[in-house]
Structure formats: structure tokens, C-alpha cells
Coordinates of C-alpha atoms in Angstrom, one line a residue:
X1 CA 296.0 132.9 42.5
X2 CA 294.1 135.6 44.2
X3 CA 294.6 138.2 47.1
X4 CA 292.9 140.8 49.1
X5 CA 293.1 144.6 47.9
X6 CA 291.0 147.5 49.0
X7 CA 288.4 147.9 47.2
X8 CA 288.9 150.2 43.6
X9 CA 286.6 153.3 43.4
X10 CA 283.6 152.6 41.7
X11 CA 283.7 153.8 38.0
X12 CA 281.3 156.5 37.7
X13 CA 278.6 155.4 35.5
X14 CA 277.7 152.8 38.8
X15 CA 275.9 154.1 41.9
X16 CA 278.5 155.4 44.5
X17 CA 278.8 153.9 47.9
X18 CA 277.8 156.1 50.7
X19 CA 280.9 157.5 53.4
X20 CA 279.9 154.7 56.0
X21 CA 280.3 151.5 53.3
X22 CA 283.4 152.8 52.2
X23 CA 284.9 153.5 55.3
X24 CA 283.6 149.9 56.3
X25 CA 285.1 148.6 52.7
X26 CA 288.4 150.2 53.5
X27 CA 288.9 149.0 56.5
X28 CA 287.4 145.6 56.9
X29 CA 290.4 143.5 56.2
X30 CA 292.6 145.9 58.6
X31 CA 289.7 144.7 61.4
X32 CA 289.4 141.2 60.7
X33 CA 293.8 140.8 60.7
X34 CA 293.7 142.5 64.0
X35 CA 290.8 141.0 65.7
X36 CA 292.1 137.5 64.8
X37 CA 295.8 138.1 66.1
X38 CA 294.5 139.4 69.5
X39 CA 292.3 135.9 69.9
X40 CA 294.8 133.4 67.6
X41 CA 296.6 132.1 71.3
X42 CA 293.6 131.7 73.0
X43 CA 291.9 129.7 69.9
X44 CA 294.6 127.5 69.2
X45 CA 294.8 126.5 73.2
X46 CA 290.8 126.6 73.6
X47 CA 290.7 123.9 70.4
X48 CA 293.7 121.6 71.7
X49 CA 292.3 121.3 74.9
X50 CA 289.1 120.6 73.3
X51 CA 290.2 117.9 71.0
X52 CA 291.8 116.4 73.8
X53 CA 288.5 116.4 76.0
X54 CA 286.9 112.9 74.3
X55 CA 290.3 111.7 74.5
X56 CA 290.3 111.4 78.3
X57 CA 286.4 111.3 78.9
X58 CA 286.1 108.4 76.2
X59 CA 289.1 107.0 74.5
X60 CA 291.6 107.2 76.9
X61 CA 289.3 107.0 79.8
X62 CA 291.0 104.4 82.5
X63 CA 289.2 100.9 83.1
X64 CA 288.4 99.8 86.7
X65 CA 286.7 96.6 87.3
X66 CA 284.0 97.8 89.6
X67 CA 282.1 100.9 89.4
X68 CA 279.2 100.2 92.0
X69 CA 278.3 98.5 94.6
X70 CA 275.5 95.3 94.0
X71 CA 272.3 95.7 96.3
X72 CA 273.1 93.2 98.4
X73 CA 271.2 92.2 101.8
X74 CA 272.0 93.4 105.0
X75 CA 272.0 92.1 108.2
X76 CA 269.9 92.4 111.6
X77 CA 272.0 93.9 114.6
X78 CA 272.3 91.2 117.4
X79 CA 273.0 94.5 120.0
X80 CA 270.3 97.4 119.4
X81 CA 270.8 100.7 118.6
X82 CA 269.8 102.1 121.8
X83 CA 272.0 99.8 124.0
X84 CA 275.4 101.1 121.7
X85 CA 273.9 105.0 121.8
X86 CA 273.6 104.1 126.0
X87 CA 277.2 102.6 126.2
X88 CA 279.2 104.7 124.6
X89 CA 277.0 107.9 126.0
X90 CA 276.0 109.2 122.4
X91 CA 273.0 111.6 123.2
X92 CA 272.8 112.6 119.8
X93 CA 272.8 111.2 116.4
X94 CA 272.3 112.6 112.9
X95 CA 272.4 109.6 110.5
X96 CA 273.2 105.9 110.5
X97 CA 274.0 103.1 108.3
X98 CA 274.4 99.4 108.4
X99 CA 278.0 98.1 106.3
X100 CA 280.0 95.2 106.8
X101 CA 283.2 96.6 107.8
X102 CA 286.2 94.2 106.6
X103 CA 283.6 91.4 107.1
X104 CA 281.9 92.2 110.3
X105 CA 278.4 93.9 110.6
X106 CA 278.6 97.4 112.2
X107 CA 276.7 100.6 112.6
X108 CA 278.0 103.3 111.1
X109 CA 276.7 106.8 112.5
X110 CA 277.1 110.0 112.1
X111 CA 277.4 112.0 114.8
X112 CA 279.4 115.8 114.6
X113 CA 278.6 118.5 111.3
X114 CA 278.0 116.3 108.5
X115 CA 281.5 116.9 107.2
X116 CA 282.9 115.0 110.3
X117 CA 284.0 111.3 109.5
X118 CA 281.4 108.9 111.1
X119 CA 282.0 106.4 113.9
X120 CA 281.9 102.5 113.4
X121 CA 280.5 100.4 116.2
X122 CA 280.4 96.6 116.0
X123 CA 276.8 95.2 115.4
X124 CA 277.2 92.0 117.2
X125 CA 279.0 93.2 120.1
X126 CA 278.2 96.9 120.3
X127 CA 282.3 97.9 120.6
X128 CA 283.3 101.0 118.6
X129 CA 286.0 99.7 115.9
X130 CA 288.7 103.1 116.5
X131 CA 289.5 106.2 115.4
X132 CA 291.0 105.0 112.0
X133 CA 287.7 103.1 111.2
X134 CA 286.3 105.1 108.2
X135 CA 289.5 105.1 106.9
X136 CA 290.0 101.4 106.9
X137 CA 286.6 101.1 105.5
X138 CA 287.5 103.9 102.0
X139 CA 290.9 100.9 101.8
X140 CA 288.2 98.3 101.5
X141 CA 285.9 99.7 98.9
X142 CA 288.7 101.4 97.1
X143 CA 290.1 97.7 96.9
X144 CA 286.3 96.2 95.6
X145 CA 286.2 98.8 93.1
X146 CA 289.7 97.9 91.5
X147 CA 289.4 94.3 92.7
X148 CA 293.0 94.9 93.7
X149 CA 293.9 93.1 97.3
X150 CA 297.5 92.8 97.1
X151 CA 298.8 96.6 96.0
X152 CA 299.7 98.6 98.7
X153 CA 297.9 101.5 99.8
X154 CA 300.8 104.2 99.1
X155 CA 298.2 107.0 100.5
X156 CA 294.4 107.9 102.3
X157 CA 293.3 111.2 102.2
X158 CA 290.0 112.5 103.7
X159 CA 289.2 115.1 101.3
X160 CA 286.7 117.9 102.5
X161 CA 287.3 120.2 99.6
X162 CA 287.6 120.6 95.8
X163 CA 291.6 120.8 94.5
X164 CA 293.5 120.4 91.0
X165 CA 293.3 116.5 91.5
X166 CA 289.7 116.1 93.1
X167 CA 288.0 119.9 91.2
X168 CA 284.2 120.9 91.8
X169 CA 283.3 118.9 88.5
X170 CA 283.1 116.1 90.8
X171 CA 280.5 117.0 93.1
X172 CA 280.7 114.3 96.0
X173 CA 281.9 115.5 99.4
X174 CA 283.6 114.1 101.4
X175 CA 285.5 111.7 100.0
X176 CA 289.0 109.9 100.4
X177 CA 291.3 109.3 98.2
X178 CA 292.9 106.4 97.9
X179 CA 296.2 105.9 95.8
X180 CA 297.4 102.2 95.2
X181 CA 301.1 101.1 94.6
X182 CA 300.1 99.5 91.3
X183 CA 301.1 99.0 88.0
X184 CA 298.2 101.5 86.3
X185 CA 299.3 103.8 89.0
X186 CA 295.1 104.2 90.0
X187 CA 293.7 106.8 91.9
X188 CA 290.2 105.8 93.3
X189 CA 288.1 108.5 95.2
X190 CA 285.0 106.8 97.3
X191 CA 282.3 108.2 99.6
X192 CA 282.1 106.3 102.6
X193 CA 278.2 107.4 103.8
X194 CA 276.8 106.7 101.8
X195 CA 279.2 103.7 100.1
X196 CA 279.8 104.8 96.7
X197 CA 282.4 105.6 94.0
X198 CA 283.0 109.2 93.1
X199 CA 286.0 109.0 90.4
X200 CA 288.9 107.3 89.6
X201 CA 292.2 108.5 87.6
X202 CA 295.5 107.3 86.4
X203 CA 298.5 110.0 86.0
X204 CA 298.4 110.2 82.4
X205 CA 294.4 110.9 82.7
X206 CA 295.1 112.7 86.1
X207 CA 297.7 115.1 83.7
X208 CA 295.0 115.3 80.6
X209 CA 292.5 116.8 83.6
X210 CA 295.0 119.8 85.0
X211 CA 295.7 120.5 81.6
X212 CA 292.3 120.8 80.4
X213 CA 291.4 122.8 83.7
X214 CA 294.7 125.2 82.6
X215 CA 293.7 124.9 79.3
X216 CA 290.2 125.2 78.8
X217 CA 288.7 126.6 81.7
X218 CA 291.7 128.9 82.5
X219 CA 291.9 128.0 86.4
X220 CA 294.7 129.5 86.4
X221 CA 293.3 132.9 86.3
X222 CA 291.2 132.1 89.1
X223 CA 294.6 131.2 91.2
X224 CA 296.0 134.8 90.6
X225 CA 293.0 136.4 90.2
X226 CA 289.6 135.4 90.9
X227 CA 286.8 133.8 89.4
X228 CA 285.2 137.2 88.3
X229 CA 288.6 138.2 86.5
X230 CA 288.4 134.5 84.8
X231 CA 285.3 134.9 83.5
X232 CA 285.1 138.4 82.3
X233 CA 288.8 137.8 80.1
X234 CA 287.1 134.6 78.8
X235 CA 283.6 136.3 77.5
X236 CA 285.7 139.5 76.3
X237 CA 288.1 137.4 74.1
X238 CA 285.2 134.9 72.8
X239 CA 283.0 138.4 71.8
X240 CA 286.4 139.5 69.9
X241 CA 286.5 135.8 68.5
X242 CA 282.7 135.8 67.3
X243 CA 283.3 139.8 66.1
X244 CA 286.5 138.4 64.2
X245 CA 284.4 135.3 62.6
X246 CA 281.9 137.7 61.5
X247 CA 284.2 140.4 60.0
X248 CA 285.8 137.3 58.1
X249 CA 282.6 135.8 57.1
X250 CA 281.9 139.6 55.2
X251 CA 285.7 139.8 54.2
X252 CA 285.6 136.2 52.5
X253 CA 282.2 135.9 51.8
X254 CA 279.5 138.7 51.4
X255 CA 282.0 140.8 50.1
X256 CA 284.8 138.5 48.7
X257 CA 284.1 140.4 44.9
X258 CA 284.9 143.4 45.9
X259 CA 288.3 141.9 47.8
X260 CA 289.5 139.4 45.4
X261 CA 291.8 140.1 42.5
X262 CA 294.0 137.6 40.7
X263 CA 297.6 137.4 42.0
X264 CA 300.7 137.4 40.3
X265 CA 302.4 133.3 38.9
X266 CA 304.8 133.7 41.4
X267 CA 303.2 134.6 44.2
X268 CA 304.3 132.2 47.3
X269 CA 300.9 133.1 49.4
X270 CA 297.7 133.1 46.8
X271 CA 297.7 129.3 48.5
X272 CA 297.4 130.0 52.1
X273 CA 295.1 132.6 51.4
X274 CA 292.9 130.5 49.4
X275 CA 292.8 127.6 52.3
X276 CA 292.6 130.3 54.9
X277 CA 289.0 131.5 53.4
X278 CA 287.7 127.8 51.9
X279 CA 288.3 126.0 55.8
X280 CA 287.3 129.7 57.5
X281 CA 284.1 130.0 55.4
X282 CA 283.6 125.9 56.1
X283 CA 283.8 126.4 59.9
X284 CA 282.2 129.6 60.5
X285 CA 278.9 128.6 62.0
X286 CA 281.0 126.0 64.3
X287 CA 283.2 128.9 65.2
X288 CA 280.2 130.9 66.1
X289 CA 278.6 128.2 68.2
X290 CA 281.7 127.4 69.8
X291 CA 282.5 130.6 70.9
X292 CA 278.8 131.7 71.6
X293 CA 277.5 128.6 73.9
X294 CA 281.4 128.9 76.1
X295 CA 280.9 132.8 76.5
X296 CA 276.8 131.7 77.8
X297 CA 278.4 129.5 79.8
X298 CA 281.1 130.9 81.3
X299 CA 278.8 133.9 82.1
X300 CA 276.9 131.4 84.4
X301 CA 279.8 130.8 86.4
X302 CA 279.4 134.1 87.5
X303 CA 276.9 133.1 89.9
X304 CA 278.2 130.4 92.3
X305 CA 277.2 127.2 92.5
X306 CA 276.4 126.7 96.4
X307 CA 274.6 123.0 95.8
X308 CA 276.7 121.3 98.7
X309 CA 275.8 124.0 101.5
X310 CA 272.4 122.4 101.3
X311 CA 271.6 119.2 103.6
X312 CA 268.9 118.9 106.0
X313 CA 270.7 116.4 108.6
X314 CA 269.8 117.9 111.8
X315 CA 271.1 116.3 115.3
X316 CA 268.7 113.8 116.7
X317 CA 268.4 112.7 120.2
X318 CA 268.4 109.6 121.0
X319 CA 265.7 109.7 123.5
X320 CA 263.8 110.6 120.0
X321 CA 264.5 106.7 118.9
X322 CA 262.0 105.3 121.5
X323 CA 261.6 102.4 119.2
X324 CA 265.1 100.4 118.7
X325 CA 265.2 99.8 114.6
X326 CA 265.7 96.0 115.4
X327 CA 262.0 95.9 116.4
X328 CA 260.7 97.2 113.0
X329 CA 258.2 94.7 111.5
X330 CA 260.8 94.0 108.8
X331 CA 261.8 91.5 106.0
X332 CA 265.1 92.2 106.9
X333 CA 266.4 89.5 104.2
X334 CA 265.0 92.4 101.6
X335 CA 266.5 95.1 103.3
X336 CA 269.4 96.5 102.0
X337 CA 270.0 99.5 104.6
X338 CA 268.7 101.9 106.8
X339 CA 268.9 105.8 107.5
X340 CA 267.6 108.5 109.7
X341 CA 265.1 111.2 108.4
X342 CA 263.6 114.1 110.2
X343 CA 260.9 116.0 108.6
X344 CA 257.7 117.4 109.6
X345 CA 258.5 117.4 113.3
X346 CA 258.9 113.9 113.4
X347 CA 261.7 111.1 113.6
X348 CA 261.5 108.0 110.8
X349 CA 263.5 105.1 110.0
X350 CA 264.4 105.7 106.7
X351 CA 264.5 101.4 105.0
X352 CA 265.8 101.1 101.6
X353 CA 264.8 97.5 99.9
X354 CA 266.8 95.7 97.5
X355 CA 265.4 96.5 93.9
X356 CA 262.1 95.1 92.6
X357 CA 263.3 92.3 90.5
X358 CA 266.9 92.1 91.9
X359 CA 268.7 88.8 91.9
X360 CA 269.1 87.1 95.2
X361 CA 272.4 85.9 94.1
X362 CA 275.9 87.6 94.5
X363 CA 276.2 90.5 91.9
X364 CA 279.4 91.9 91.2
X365 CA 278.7 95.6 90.0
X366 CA 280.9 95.0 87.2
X367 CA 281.8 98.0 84.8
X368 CA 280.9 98.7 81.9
X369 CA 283.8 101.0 81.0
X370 CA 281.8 103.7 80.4
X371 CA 280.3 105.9 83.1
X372 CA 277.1 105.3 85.1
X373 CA 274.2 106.5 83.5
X374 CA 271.2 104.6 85.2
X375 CA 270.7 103.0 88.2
X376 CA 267.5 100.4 89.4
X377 CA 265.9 102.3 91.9
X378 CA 265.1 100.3 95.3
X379 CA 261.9 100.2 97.4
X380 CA 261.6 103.2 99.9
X381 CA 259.4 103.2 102.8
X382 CA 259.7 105.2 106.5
X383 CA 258.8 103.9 109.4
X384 CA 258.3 106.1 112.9
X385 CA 260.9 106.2 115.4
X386 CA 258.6 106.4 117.5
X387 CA 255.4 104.2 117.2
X388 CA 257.1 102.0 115.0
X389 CA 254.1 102.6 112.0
X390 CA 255.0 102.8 108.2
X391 CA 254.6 106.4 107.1
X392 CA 252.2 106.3 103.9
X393 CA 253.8 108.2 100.9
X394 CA 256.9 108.7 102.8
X395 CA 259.4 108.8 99.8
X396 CA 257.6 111.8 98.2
X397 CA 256.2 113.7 101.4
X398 CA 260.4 113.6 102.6
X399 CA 261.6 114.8 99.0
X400 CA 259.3 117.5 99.2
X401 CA 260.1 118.7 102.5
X402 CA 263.4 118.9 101.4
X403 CA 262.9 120.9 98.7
X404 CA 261.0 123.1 100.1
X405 CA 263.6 123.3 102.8
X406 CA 265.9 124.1 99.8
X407 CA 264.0 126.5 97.6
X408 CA 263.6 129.3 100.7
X409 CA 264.2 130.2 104.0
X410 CA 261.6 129.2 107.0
X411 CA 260.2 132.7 107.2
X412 CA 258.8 132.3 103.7
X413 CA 256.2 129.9 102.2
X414 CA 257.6 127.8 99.6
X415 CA 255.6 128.1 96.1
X416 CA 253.2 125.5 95.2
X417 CA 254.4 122.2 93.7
X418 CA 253.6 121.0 90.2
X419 CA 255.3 117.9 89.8
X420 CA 257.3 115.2 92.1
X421 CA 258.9 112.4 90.4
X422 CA 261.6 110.0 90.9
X423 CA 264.8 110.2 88.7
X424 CA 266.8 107.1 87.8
X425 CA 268.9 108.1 85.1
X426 CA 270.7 111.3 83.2
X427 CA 268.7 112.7 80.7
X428 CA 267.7 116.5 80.0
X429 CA 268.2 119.0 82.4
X430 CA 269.5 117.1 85.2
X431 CA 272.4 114.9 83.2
X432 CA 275.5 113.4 84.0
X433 CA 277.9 116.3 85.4
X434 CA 275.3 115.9 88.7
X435 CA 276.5 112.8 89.8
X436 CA 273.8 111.9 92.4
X437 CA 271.3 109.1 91.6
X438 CA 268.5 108.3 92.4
X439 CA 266.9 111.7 93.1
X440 CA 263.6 113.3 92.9
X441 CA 262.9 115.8 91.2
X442 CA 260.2 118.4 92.7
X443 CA 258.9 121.4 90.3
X444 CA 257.2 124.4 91.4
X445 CA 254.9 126.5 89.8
X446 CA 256.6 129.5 89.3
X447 CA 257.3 131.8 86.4
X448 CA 260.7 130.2 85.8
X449 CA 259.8 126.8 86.5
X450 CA 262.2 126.3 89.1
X451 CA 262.8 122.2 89.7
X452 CA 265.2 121.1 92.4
X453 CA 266.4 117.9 92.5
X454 CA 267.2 116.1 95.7
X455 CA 268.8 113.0 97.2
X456 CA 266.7 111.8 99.9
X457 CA 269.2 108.5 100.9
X458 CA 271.9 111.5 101.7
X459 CA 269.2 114.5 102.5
X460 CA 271.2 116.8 99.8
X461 CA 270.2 118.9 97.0
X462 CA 271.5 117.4 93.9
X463 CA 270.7 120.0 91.8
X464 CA 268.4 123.2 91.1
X465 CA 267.5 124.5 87.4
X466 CA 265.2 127.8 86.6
X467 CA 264.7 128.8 83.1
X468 CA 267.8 130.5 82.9
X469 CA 269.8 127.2 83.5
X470 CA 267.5 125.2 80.8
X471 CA 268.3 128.0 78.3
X472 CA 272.1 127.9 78.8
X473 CA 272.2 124.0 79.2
X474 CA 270.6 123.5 76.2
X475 CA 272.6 125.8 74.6
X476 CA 275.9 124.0 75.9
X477 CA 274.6 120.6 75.2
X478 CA 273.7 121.1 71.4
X479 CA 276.1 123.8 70.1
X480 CA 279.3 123.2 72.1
X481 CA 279.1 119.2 72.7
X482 CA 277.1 118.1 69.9
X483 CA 274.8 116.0 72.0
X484 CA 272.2 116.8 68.6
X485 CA 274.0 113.8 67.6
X486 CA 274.7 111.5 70.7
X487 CA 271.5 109.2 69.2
X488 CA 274.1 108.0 67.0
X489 CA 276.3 107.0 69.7
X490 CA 279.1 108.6 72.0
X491 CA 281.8 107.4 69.6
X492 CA 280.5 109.6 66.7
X493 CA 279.3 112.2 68.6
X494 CA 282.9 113.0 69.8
X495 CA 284.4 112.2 66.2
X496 CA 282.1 114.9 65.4
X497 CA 283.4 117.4 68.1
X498 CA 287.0 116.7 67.4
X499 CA 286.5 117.6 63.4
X500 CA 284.9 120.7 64.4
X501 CA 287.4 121.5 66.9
X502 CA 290.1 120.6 64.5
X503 CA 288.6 122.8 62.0
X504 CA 288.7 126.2 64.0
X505 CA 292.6 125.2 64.7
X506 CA 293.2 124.7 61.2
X507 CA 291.9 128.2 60.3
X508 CA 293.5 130.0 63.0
X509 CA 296.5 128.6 61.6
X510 CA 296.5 129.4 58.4
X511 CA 295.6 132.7 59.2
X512 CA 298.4 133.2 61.4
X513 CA 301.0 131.6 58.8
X514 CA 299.3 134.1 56.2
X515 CA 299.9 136.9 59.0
X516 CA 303.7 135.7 58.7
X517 CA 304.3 135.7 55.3
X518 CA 302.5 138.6 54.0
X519 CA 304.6 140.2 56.6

């Protein structure tokens, strides 16, 4: 059995330590008790929340039948554009859409701020389809995703804004949510322009979420404080946490001989100490890159992420449209939708193609019960509003204006572009907490490598990384998730996370039961 003492003068045949290294010898213990009892609340709820993380992003995560919609055909209107604009006196329009809305072919166009729900107008008689429309429209994807037709629809909510049940992590706005009177109690959030899924929960997921966000993140701060106030407690405890790891690696390990002596038989403690050093020494680099990687990253949050107040989706007028979409020279069995785009001073049809490839039978967009993490691009091309003539490298001529919308304001010239490529999957720099696929990424030549990444079907940014953002997100990704190991699959990768996480709780116990008992 063995315990800590200070260390015993040296005998004086052996060199004597200098002032500083005793005063450091003398007091190292006293440093390492203390910092670990200031941080032992805020490790024990950091690592619970953290082993709980796979548990409702993997294990635990809820199954819904449907997690996209299959390219499927659309249709060509039987009333033009122009003649529903002219009816229902619409002189401006900022984007449109062709859905099938609860079976029957309609425009759908926005017309007010891009945060305004769009209008439906029937495609075959040109009558607008009310003021409940979009709503009607989030019931009937809500119900394709869950494959649910019978539950009723206990609640719609247009959401314009992140909450506790919807947060930021999310990314897609608007969105409604829709809750079901079902069994599995499922929440589904979908974007209705364009169609899409955005999330789905179920109360006990929904309650592992708020707790995390309590837990982990410390939202709550934010509520009574601010997000400044949130982020500075977090980095000042996870500096005491890596000082305390560090005093304990010298304590227990650099200078363990001149701690140790052997205990007494019947010592009740020499046990816990013993455990508390063997699992502290084991988990001492994870402790460090744990604590290390959060502080980098919750320093980051410092600087708010404005993504969503970009979108180029200016009001068009009509008179603009001189040539009605219906006339395009068109395949229109291979066309899946269409869009507005304005860009370079010009109007253009914006057509997206069903997929190279893509079956021409039904597809059912079946899940996989994990999330999304690559789509099949589809076939691009713009067309003028006004002459009616294909627009020749439309797809990256549009992402690129966009960007360069993005990266600066009109007063200054945006830097030259290195690279523009289309994105159809989460990998590197721009993975799965973004959301939007397919995108295009477009890097400039500057000194920190800026690359934004853009949605042209939806004319949003998606995302923008400098250097500064690489360096963190690699930091994150490898010493606080583990993804150094996600080649051996998700399953391990999180078994991995959850030992390490397991491990930091473990010493922070023991240490506080030794705190207890010495006492």
C-alpha cells in the first residue's frame, strides 16, 4: 500500500534542490487536489453527456421509413406561367418550383422575403390552392417520410428560427414541424422549397438532445447569460482541467518517487489511491485531447456563425420571364424540376434532370437508418428567360457568382478563384453537421485558402472554411470524436469514444472518493 507525502529533505551527501523545485515539490499535490475539485462537476457532467452522445446519434437513433425523396419526373404545366403571374396580378416573383400537391401538379412560387411561406397555384387550371397550402403540403411529405397515412397530425408549426427542440445544429430554415399522434410519438421536421427532410425525433431522443445541449454545450448559460459568458466559463474550466491533468501527470508520474512511500496494513485508502493514479496515468493524453480540442472549439463559437443571412434570391419581374418555361425546348419526361436564377444581369430557368443513370421506375427513398451521407447528383443546365437559349457552363458560372456574392460586398472585387467543384457527399472540411447536398465548392486564392461552399438549387451558402476553421475541424474531428478511426466503422469508432469518455469519469471519481476519505 502506498500514499502521497511531501517530499523528505535530501540527505546531504546528494545535490540539493534549488528554492523553486522545492517550493514546486512541496506544493504540487496541494495544486493538483485543488485544481481537480474546482473542475470534478463539470468533468463528470462533460463525460455523461458525452457517453450518451453515440447513444442518441447511433444506437438509439429513431428509425423512419423514408429519408429522401426519389428523383422522380415532373410534369409539363397545361396553364403557363405567365397566364397564372397575369391572373392573379403577381408582378414579381423570386423562385418557383413544380410539386404535386396531394396529387395534383402545381406551381409553387415564392413571392415575399425568402422567409415568407410560398404560394401554390394549380398547374392545370391556374387556381391558387389557399392560404393553408404549404402547410398541407409539410402534412404530406411528413406522412411519405414516415409512411404513416392514418396518425393524426396532433400539430404544424412553421418554424423560422432555431429553439431547444429544432437548435442551430440543424441548419435548414424554414421548416415545419410536424408532430403525429402515433405510437413512436415522431416528430418530423421538412423543408417545403425545396422538398426535403431536415430531422426527425422521438421524446426519448428529443429528451437525450436538451440534455446534451444542458449538458455538454451548457445552453443554459447562454439563456441567463450570453454566449460570450458560455464560452469564456467553458475554456477557463477546460484550461483548469488540462493544468490539473498535467500537475497529476508530474504528481503520479514524473515525480511519483519522490511522492510515494509504503502505507500502513491497515490503511482503508492505499487502494483508491492506487486506481486513482494507474486509470489517471492511463487516460491522461485522452484527458488532454478532450479538454484541448472542446476549449479550440468552443473558442470558435465566439465568432458567429451568420451562414443563413446569405441567399441571393432577388425579386424578379415577371415582365423579365418573356419566355413562358413551358416553351423550353425540353425532355420534360427527364426533368425533374425547375428554379429561377438571376446572376450576371440576366434571368435563367434553372432545369434540374433526373440523375444520370437513374431508374425510370418508382423509387422509394427508403432509409437506411443511418444518416445521409451522399447523394447522385442530377443534370444541371440554365436556360434564358429571355431568348429561351441554354446558357453554356451555367452550373459553375451561377456557383461562382454566388460565391463571390458571398465572400464580399459589391464595392470590392472578390479574389481570384482556384478551384470550383461539385460536392456530393460529406468528407473533409465540409462534413455532415452542414446538412446541404449537393453543393459546390469554390476556393479562392488567398493566404488562408478561403472555400465557400454553396447550394445553387436554393442560392444559399452552405458553408465557408479559412484556415482557421480547417485547423480547429481537424482538431475536433481526430482528438475529440475519434474520426482517426471511423475507417473501421461508426460502431467502433463510438465504442472507442465511450471507453475514453468512460475513462476520464472513472478517474474523476476516484479522485473525488479519495478527496472523501482522506478527509
Amino acid at each position: 500500500m502506498e500514499t502521497l507525502k511531501h517530499p523528505a529533505v535530501p540527505p546531504t551527501s546528494a545535490r540539493p534542490a534549488g528554492p523553486a523545485r522545492r517550493f514546486m515539490q512541496r506544493h504540487m499535490f496541494r495544486w493538483h487536489r485543488l485544481l481537480g475539485l474546482i473542475t470534478v462537476v463539470p468533468v463528470i457532467i462533460w463525460t455523461l453527456s458525452g457517453l450518451a452522445h453515440p447513444l442518441m446519434s447511433n444506437w438509439l437513433r429513431p428509425k423512419i421509413a423514408r429519408e429522401t425523396l426519389p428523383p422522380t419526373p415532373a410534369f409539363r404545366p397545361a396553364v403557363p406561367l405567365q397566364q397564372v403571374l397575369q391572373r392573379h396580378q403577381l408582378g414579381t416573383l423570386r423562385n418557383l418550383r413544380l410539386v404535386r400537391w396531394q396529387g395534383q401538379p402545381a406551381y409553387q412560387l415564392q413571392l415575399d422575403a425568402p422567409t415568407a411561406a410560398p404560394r401554390y397555384f394549380n398547374a392545370s387550371t391556374g387556381a391558387e390552392l389557399g392560404p393553408e397550402a404549404d402547410r398541407h403540403y409539410a402534412e404530406q411529405l411528413a406522412r411519405y417520410f414516415t409512411q404513416d397515412s392514418t396518425s393524426q397530425v396532433l400539430s404544424a408549426e412553421r418554424l423560422t428560427g432555431f429553439g431547444q427542440d429544432y437548435p442551430f445544429v440543424n441548419r435548414l430554415l424554414p421548416v415545419w414541424q410536424v408532430r403525429f399522434a402515433a405510437p413512436n410519438g415522431l416528430t418530423v421536421y421538412v423543408e417545403t422549397m425545396p422538398a426535403r427532410l431536415a430531422t426527425f425525433n422521438n421524446p426519448t431522443r428529443a429528451a437525450f438532445l436538451r440534455a446534451f445541449s444542458l449538458m455538454h454545450t451548457w445552453s443554459w448559460l447562454e439563456l441567463i447569460g450570453s454566449n460570450t459568458l458560455r464560452v469564456l466559463v467553458m475554456v477557463t474550466l477546460l484550461g483548469i482541467i488540462m493544468a490539473s491533468t498535467l500537475s497529476g501527470l508530474l504528481v503520479y508520474g514524473v515525480l511519483w518517487g519522490r511522492f510515494r512511500q509504503p502505507r500502513k496494513a491497515g490503511d482503508q485508502v492505499g487502494w483508491l489511491r492506487k486506481n486513482h493514479r494507474l486509470v489517471g496515468l492511463a487516460v491522461s493524453a485522452v484527458t488532454l485531447t478532450f479538454a484541448f480540442s472542446g476549449a479550440w472549439h468552443a473558442l470558435r463559437k465566439l465568432r458567429p456563425d451568420e451562414r443563413l443571412r446569405y441567399q441571393h434570391a432577388p425579386a424578379v419581374a415577371a415582365a423579365r420571364l418573356a419566355l413562358d418555361p413551358t416553351q423550353l425546348p425540353l425532355a420534360w419526361e427527364r426533368v425533374q424540376n425547375l428554379a429561377l436564377a438571376e446572376f450576371d444581369g440576366q434571368v435563367y430557368y434553372q432545369i434540374t434532370e433526373l440523375p444520370a443513370g437513374a431508374p425510370s421506375g418508382p423509387q422509394t427513398g427508403a432509409s437506411t437508418g443511418q444518416p445521409i451521407e451522399a447523394v447522385q447528383p442530377p443534370t444541371v443546365s440554365y436556360y434564358s428567360a429571355a431568348t429561351g437559349q441554354p446558357l453554356a457552363e451555367g452550373s459553375t458560372r451561377y456557383a461562382q457568382f454566388l460565391a463571390n456574392r458571398f465572400i464580399t460586398d459589391a464595392a470590392t472585387p472578390a479574389p481570384a478563384i482556384a478551384q470550383t467543384a461539385l460536392i456530393d457527399h460529406f468528407e473533409g472540411e465540409y462534413g455532415f453537421i452542414n446538412k446541404r447536398l449537393p453543393v459546390v465548392k469554390v476556393a479562392y486564392a488567398t493566404p488562408t485558402r478561403t472555400t465557400l461552399y454553396v447550394e445553387p438549387a436554393t442560392g444559399r451558402l452552405a458553408a465557408r472554411v479559412d484556415n482557421a476553421d480547417r485547423y480547429e475541424g481537424l482538431s475536433f474531428a481526430f482528438l475529440h470524436k475519434y474520426h482517426g478511426v471511423g475507417g473501421l466503422g461508426k460502431n467502433l469508432r463510438d465504442a472507442v469514444t465511450m471507453l475514453s469518455a468512460a475513462g476520464v469519469l472513472a478517474v474523476s471519481l476516484l479522485g473525488l472518493w479519495l478527496f472523501v476519505k482522506v478527509r
